Amino acid sequence: MKIVRNAPPPSPPSRPILKFAAPAPGPHHNPPAATPPTPSNEVAAHAVRVASSQGSINPRQQQS
């Protein structure tokens, strides 16, 4: 008896590699410009104006 070998089965067809477009950069890559710092004199002057105007500060919210 002779051993008869069959041909190997055909290899499955190769599938293409799926490629997706890179996601768009988010907002953290281009943050908005920060507001310019205000000098402490202006901040203090604004606080004095607010505090001196009548009815601007609720006494119940005022901390001691």
PDB file of N, CA and C in Angstrom:
ATOM      1  N   MET A   1       0.822  -1.185   0.000  1.00  0.00           N
ATOM      2  CA  MET A   1       0.000   0.000   0.000  1.00  0.00           C
ATOM      3  C   MET A   1       0.865   1.246   0.000  1.00  0.00           C
ATOM      4  N   LYS A   2       0.415   2.179  -0.759  1.00  0.00           N
ATOM      5  CA  LYS A   2       1.123   3.441  -0.849  1.00  0.00           C
ATOM      6  C   LYS A   2       0.371   4.499  -0.055  1.00  0.00           C
ATOM      7  N   ILE A   3       1.126   5.382   0.555  1.00  0.00           N
ATOM      8  CA  ILE A   3       0.513   6.507   1.284  1.00  0.00           C
ATOM      9  C   ILE A   3       0.301   7.632   0.276  1.00  0.00           C
ATOM     10  N   VAL A   4      -0.931   8.057   0.158  1.00  0.00           N
ATOM     11  CA  VAL A   4      -1.257   9.129  -0.769  1.00  0.00           C
ATOM     12  C   VAL A   4      -1.579  10.367   0.068  1.00  0.00           C
ATOM     13  N   ARG A   5      -0.846  11.390  -0.163  1.00  0.00           N
ATOM     14  CA  ARG A   5      -1.078  12.626   0.593  1.00  0.00           C
ATOM     15  C   ARG A   5      -1.870  13.592  -0.279  1.00  0.00           C
ATOM     16  N   ASN A   6      -2.872  14.148   0.360  1.00  0.00           N
ATOM     17  CA  ASN A   6      -3.657  15.158  -0.336  1.00  0.00           C
ATOM     18  C   ASN A   6      -2.925  16.500  -0.258  1.00  0.00           C
ATOM     19  N   ALA A   7      -3.281  17.387  -1.160  1.00  0.00           N
ATOM     20  CA  ALA A   7      -2.702  18.730  -1.149  1.00  0.00           C
ATOM     21  C   ALA A   7      -3.204  19.455   0.101  1.00  0.00           C
ATOM     22  N   PRO A   8      -2.363  20.321   0.683  1.00  0.00           N
ATOM     23  CA  PRO A   8      -2.828  21.027   1.886  1.00  0.00           C
ATOM     24  C   PRO A   8      -4.028  21.919   1.557  1.00  0.00           C
ATOM     25  N   PRO A   9      -4.901  22.113   2.526  1.00  0.00           N
ATOM     26  CA  PRO A   9      -6.074  22.957   2.247  1.00  0.00           C
ATOM     27  C   PRO A   9      -5.630  24.385   1.942  1.00  0.00           C
ATOM     28  N   PRO A  10      -6.391  25.071   1.121  1.00  0.00           N
ATOM     29  CA  PRO A  10      -5.990  26.434   0.782  1.00  0.00           C
ATOM     30  C   PRO A  10      -6.060  27.334   2.020  1.00  0.00           C
ATOM     31  N   SER A  11      -5.141  28.281   2.104  1.00  0.00           N
ATOM     32  CA  SER A  11      -5.135  29.183   3.261  1.00  0.00           C
ATOM     33  C   SER A  11      -6.307  30.150   3.132  1.00  0.00           C
ATOM     34  N   PRO A  12      -6.875  30.555   4.250  1.00  0.00           N
ATOM     35  CA  PRO A  12      -8.009  31.470   4.168  1.00  0.00           C
ATOM     36  C   PRO A  12      -7.567  32.802   3.562  1.00  0.00           C
ATOM     37  N   PRO A  13      -8.462  33.462   2.852  1.00  0.00           N
ATOM     38  CA  PRO A  13      -8.068  34.740   2.246  1.00  0.00           C
ATOM     39  C   PRO A  13      -7.756  35.761   3.339  1.00  0.00           C
ATOM     40  N   SER A  14      -6.732  36.549   3.102  1.00  0.00           N
ATOM     41  CA  SER A  14      -6.336  37.537   4.116  1.00  0.00           C
ATOM     42  C   SER A  14      -7.313  38.707   4.087  1.00  0.00           C
ATOM     43  N   ARG A  15      -7.628  39.183   5.267  1.00  0.00           N
ATOM     44  CA  ARG A  15      -8.543  40.318   5.370  1.00  0.00           C
ATOM     45  C   ARG A  15      -7.737  41.595   5.438  1.00  0.00           C
ATOM     46  N   PRO A  16      -8.233  42.685   4.866  1.00  0.00           N
ATOM     47  CA  PRO A  16      -7.485  43.947   4.933  1.00  0.00           C
ATOM     48  C   PRO A  16      -7.482  44.482   6.365  1.00  0.00           C
ATOM     49  N   ILE A  17      -6.410  45.134   6.708  1.00  0.00           N
ATOM     50  CA  ILE A  17      -6.295  45.740   8.034  1.00  0.00           C
ATOM     51  C   ILE A  17      -7.108  47.020   8.044  1.00  0.00           C
ATOM     52  N   LEU A  18      -8.005  47.115   9.021  1.00  0.00           N
ATOM     53  CA  LEU A  18      -8.844  48.308   9.105  1.00  0.00           C
ATOM     54  C   LEU A  18      -8.031  49.456   9.681  1.00  0.00           C
ATOM     55  N   LYS A  19      -8.116  50.581   9.027  1.00  0.00           N
ATOM     56  CA  LYS A  19      -7.408  51.763   9.506  1.00  0.00           C
ATOM     57  C   LYS A  19      -8.424  52.872   9.693  1.00  0.00           C
ATOM     58  N   PHE A  20      -8.375  53.483  10.850  1.00  0.00           N
ATOM     59  CA  PHE A  20      -9.283  54.574  11.158  1.00  0.00           C
ATOM     60  C   PHE A  20      -8.487  55.870  11.241  1.00  0.00           C
ATOM     61  N   ALA A  21      -9.142  56.943  10.895  1.00  0.00           N
ATOM     62  CA  ALA A  21      -8.488  58.255  10.985  1.00  0.00           C
ATOM     63  C   ALA A  21      -8.242  58.595  12.451  1.00  0.00           C
ATOM     64  N   ALA A  22      -7.183  59.291  12.724  1.00  0.00           N
ATOM     65  CA  ALA A  22      -6.872  59.689  14.100  1.00  0.00           C
ATOM     66  C   ALA A  22      -7.930  60.669  14.590  1.00  0.00           C
ATOM     67  N   PRO A  23      -8.308  60.570  15.868  1.00  0.00           N
ATOM     68  CA  PRO A  23      -9.310  61.500  16.369  1.00  0.00           C
ATOM     69  C   PRO A  23      -8.783  62.933  16.367  1.00  0.00           C
ATOM     70  N   ALA A  24      -9.695  63.842  16.229  1.00  0.00           N
ATOM     71  CA  ALA A  24      -9.311  65.258  16.231  1.00  0.00           C
ATOM     72  C   ALA A  24      -8.820  65.640  17.614  1.00  0.00           C
ATOM     73  N   PRO A  25      -7.848  66.532  17.724  1.00  0.00           N
ATOM     74  CA  PRO A  25      -7.363  66.930  19.049  1.00  0.00           C
ATOM     75  C   PRO A  25      -8.461  67.649  19.819  1.00  0.00           C
ATOM     76  N   GLY A  26      -8.552  67.340  21.094  1.00  0.00           N
ATOM     77  CA  GLY A  26      -9.584  67.920  21.940  1.00  0.00           C
ATOM     78  C   GLY A  26      -9.239  69.326  22.381  1.00  0.00           C
ATOM     79  N   PRO A  27     -10.123  69.925  23.166  1.00  0.00           N
ATOM     80  CA  PRO A  27      -9.899  71.301  23.595  1.00  0.00           C
ATOM     81  C   PRO A  27      -8.695  71.454  24.520  1.00  0.00           C
ATOM     82  N   HIS A  28      -8.269  70.355  25.160  1.00  0.00           N
ATOM     83  CA  HIS A  28      -7.123  70.471  26.066  1.00  0.00           C
ATOM     84  C   HIS A  28      -5.816  70.659  25.302  1.00  0.00           C
ATOM     85  N   HIS A  29      -5.827  70.421  23.986  1.00  0.00           N
ATOM     86  CA  HIS A  29      -4.617  70.640  23.197  1.00  0.00           C
ATOM     87  C   HIS A  29      -4.442  72.108  22.821  1.00  0.00           C
ATOM     88  N   ASN A  30      -5.536  72.849  22.839  1.00  0.00           N
ATOM     89  CA  ASN A  30      -5.469  74.259  22.483  1.00  0.00           C
ATOM     90  C   ASN A  30      -6.305  75.047  23.495  1.00  0.00           C
ATOM     91  N   PRO A  31      -5.814  75.203  24.717  1.00  0.00           N
ATOM     92  CA  PRO A  31      -6.623  75.871  25.739  1.00  0.00           C
ATOM     93  C   PRO A  31      -6.791  77.353  25.434  1.00  0.00           C
ATOM     94  N   PRO A  32      -7.910  77.919  25.866  1.00  0.00           N
ATOM     95  CA  PRO A  32      -8.084  79.361  25.635  1.00  0.00           C
ATOM     96  C   PRO A  32      -7.081  80.150  26.465  1.00  0.00           C
ATOM     97  N   ALA A  33      -6.782  81.318  26.007  1.00  0.00           N
ATOM     98  CA  ALA A  33      -5.813  82.151  26.716  1.00  0.00           C
ATOM     99  C   ALA A  33      -6.389  82.558  28.068  1.00  0.00           C
ATOM    100  N   ALA A  34      -5.548  82.584  29.073  1.00  0.00           N
ATOM    101  CA  ALA A  34      -5.981  82.962  30.413  1.00  0.00           C
ATOM    102  C   ALA A  34      -6.252  84.457  30.464  1.00  0.00           C
ATOM    103  N   THR A  35      -7.152  84.825  31.339  1.00  0.00           N
ATOM    104  CA  THR A  35      -7.430  86.252  31.487  1.00  0.00           C
ATOM    105  C   THR A  35      -6.224  86.912  32.148  1.00  0.00           C
ATOM    106  N   PRO A  36      -5.911  88.123  31.768  1.00  0.00           N
ATOM    107  CA  PRO A  36      -4.744  88.770  32.368  1.00  0.00           C
ATOM    108  C   PRO A  36      -4.994  89.029  33.857  1.00  0.00           C
ATOM    109  N   PRO A  37      -3.981  88.871  34.670  1.00  0.00           N
ATOM    110  CA  PRO A  37      -4.173  89.099  36.098  1.00  0.00           C
ATOM    111  C   PRO A  37      -4.442  90.575  36.380  1.00  0.00           C
ATOM    112  N   THR A  38      -5.325  90.832  37.319  1.00  0.00           N
ATOM    113  CA  THR A  38      -5.605  92.221  37.685  1.00  0.00           C
ATOM    114  C   THR A  38      -4.748  92.578  38.893  1.00  0.00           C
ATOM    115  N   PRO A  39      -4.202  93.742  38.915  1.00  0.00           N
ATOM    116  CA  PRO A  39      -3.385  94.138  40.054  1.00  0.00           C
ATOM    117  C   PRO A  39      -4.220  94.145  41.335  1.00  0.00           C
ATOM    118  N   SER A  40      -3.558  93.888  42.440  1.00  0.00           N
ATOM    119  CA  SER A  40      -4.278  93.795  43.713  1.00  0.00           C
ATOM    120  C   SER A  40      -4.904  95.133  44.101  1.00  0.00           C
ATOM    121  N   ASN A  41      -4.345  96.241  43.628  1.00  0.00           N
ATOM    122  CA  ASN A  41      -4.936  97.553  43.948  1.00  0.00           C
ATOM    123  C   ASN A  41      -6.341  97.657  43.376  1.00  0.00           C
ATOM    124  N   GLU A  42      -6.506  97.195  42.140  1.00  0.00           N
ATOM    125  CA  GLU A  42      -7.827  97.252  41.517  1.00  0.00           C
ATOM    126  C   GLU A  42      -8.804  96.329  42.237  1.00  0.00           C
ATOM    127  N   VAL A  43      -8.322  95.179  42.623  1.00  0.00           N
ATOM    128  CA  VAL A  43      -9.185  94.232  43.334  1.00  0.00           C
ATOM    129  C   VAL A  43      -9.602  94.825  44.678  1.00  0.00           C
ATOM    130  N   ALA A  44      -8.666  95.413  45.377  1.00  0.00           N
ATOM    131  CA  ALA A  44      -8.976  96.012  46.677  1.00  0.00           C
ATOM    132  C   ALA A  44      -9.930  97.186  46.517  1.00  0.00           C
ATOM    133  N   ALA A  45      -9.723  98.011  45.497  1.00  0.00           N
ATOM    134  CA  ALA A  45     -10.607  99.154  45.273  1.00  0.00           C
ATOM    135  C   ALA A  45     -12.023  98.673  44.954  1.00  0.00           C
ATOM    136  N   HIS A  46     -12.131  97.630  44.181  1.00  0.00           N
ATOM    137  CA  HIS A  46     -13.454  97.090  43.866  1.00  0.00           C
ATOM    138  C   HIS A  46     -14.120  96.545  45.129  1.00  0.00           C
ATOM    139  N   ALA A  47     -13.366  95.877  45.972  1.00  0.00           N
ATOM    140  CA  ALA A  47     -13.929  95.335  47.217  1.00  0.00           C
ATOM    141  C   ALA A  47     -14.413  96.462  48.114  1.00  0.00           C
ATOM    142  N   VAL A  48     -13.667  97.555  48.183  1.00  0.00           N
ATOM    143  CA  VAL A  48     -14.072  98.701  49.007  1.00  0.00           C
ATOM    144  C   VAL A  48     -15.346  99.323  48.441  1.00  0.00           C
ATOM    145  N   ARG A  49     -15.430  99.458  47.113  1.00  0.00           N
ATOM    146  CA  ARG A  49     -16.641 100.027  46.508  1.00  0.00           C
ATOM    147  C   ARG A  49     -17.852  99.149  46.788  1.00  0.00           C
ATOM    148  N   VAL A  50     -17.687  97.858  46.673  1.00  0.00           N
ATOM    149  CA  VAL A  50     -18.806  96.945  46.920  1.00  0.00           C
ATOM    150  C   VAL A  50     -19.214  96.998  48.376  1.00  0.00           C
ATOM    151  N   ALA A  51     -18.239  97.011  49.274  1.00  0.00           N
ATOM    152  CA  ALA A  51     -18.544  96.992  50.705  1.00  0.00           C
ATOM    153  C   ALA A  51     -19.155  98.313  51.164  1.00  0.00           C
ATOM    154  N   SER A  52     -18.754  99.414  50.547  1.00  0.00           N
ATOM    155  CA  SER A  52     -19.253 100.698  51.015  1.00  0.00           C
ATOM    156  C   SER A  52     -20.637 101.016  50.467  1.00  0.00           C
ATOM    157  N   SER A  53     -21.039 100.357  49.367  1.00  0.00           N
ATOM    158  CA  SER A  53     -22.370 100.636  48.827  1.00  0.00           C
ATOM    159  C   SER A  53     -23.413  99.965  49.720  1.00  0.00           C
ATOM    160  N   GLN A  54     -24.491 100.664  49.931  1.00  0.00           N
ATOM    161  CA  GLN A  54     -25.520 100.199  50.860  1.00  0.00           C
ATOM    162  C   GLN A  54     -26.266  98.997  50.272  1.00  0.00           C
ATOM    163  N   GLY A  55     -26.453  97.991  51.076  1.00  0.00           N
ATOM    164  CA  GLY A  55     -27.225  96.824  50.659  1.00  0.00           C
ATOM    165  C   GLY A  55     -26.494  95.851  49.756  1.00  0.00           C
ATOM    166  N   SER A  56     -25.210  96.007  49.603  1.00  0.00           N
ATOM    167  CA  SER A  56     -24.497  95.110  48.703  1.00  0.00           C
ATOM    168  C   SER A  56     -24.128  93.800  49.383  1.00  0.00           C
ATOM    169  N   ILE A  57     -23.907  93.842  50.696  1.00  0.00           N
ATOM    170  CA  ILE A  57     -23.510  92.638  51.422  1.00  0.00           C
ATOM    171  C   ILE A  57     -24.670  92.225  52.320  1.00  0.00           C
ATOM    172  N   ASN A  58     -25.060  90.987  52.185  1.00  0.00           N
ATOM    173  CA  ASN A  58     -26.114  90.453  53.037  1.00  0.00           C
ATOM    174  C   ASN A  58     -25.495  90.133  54.394  1.00  0.00           C
ATOM    175  N   PRO A  59     -25.983  90.733  55.491  1.00  0.00           N
ATOM    176  CA  PRO A  59     -25.361  90.484  56.797  1.00  0.00           C
ATOM    177  C   PRO A  59     -25.403  89.009  57.206  1.00  0.00           C
ATOM    178  N   ARG A  60     -26.372  88.260  56.710  1.00  0.00           N
ATOM    179  CA  ARG A  60     -26.445  86.848  57.057  1.00  0.00           C
ATOM    180  C   ARG A  60     -25.331  86.056  56.385  1.00  0.00           C
ATOM    181  N   GLN A  61     -24.813  86.572  55.264  1.00  0.00           N
ATOM    182  CA  GLN A  61     -23.734  85.877  54.568  1.00  0.00           C
ATOM    183  C   GLN A  61     -22.363  86.389  54.976  1.00  0.00           C
ATOM    184  N   GLN A  62     -22.333  87.429  55.784  1.00  0.00           N
ATOM    185  CA  GLN A  62     -21.071  88.028  56.176  1.00  0.00           C
ATOM    186  C   GLN A  62     -20.392  87.140  57.220  1.00  0.00           C
ATOM    187  N   GLN A  63     -19.122  86.891  57.036  1.00  0.00           N
ATOM    188  CA  GLN A  63     -18.397  86.053  57.989  1.00  0.00           C
ATOM    189  C   GLN A  63     -17.688  86.955  58.985  1.00  0.00           C
ATOM    190  N   SER A  64     -17.632  86.481  60.196  1.00  0.00           N
ATOM    191  CA  SER A  64     -16.960  87.287  61.232  1.00  0.00           C
ATOM    192  C   SER A  64     -15.550  86.795  61.457  1.00  0.00           C
TER     193      SER A  64
END
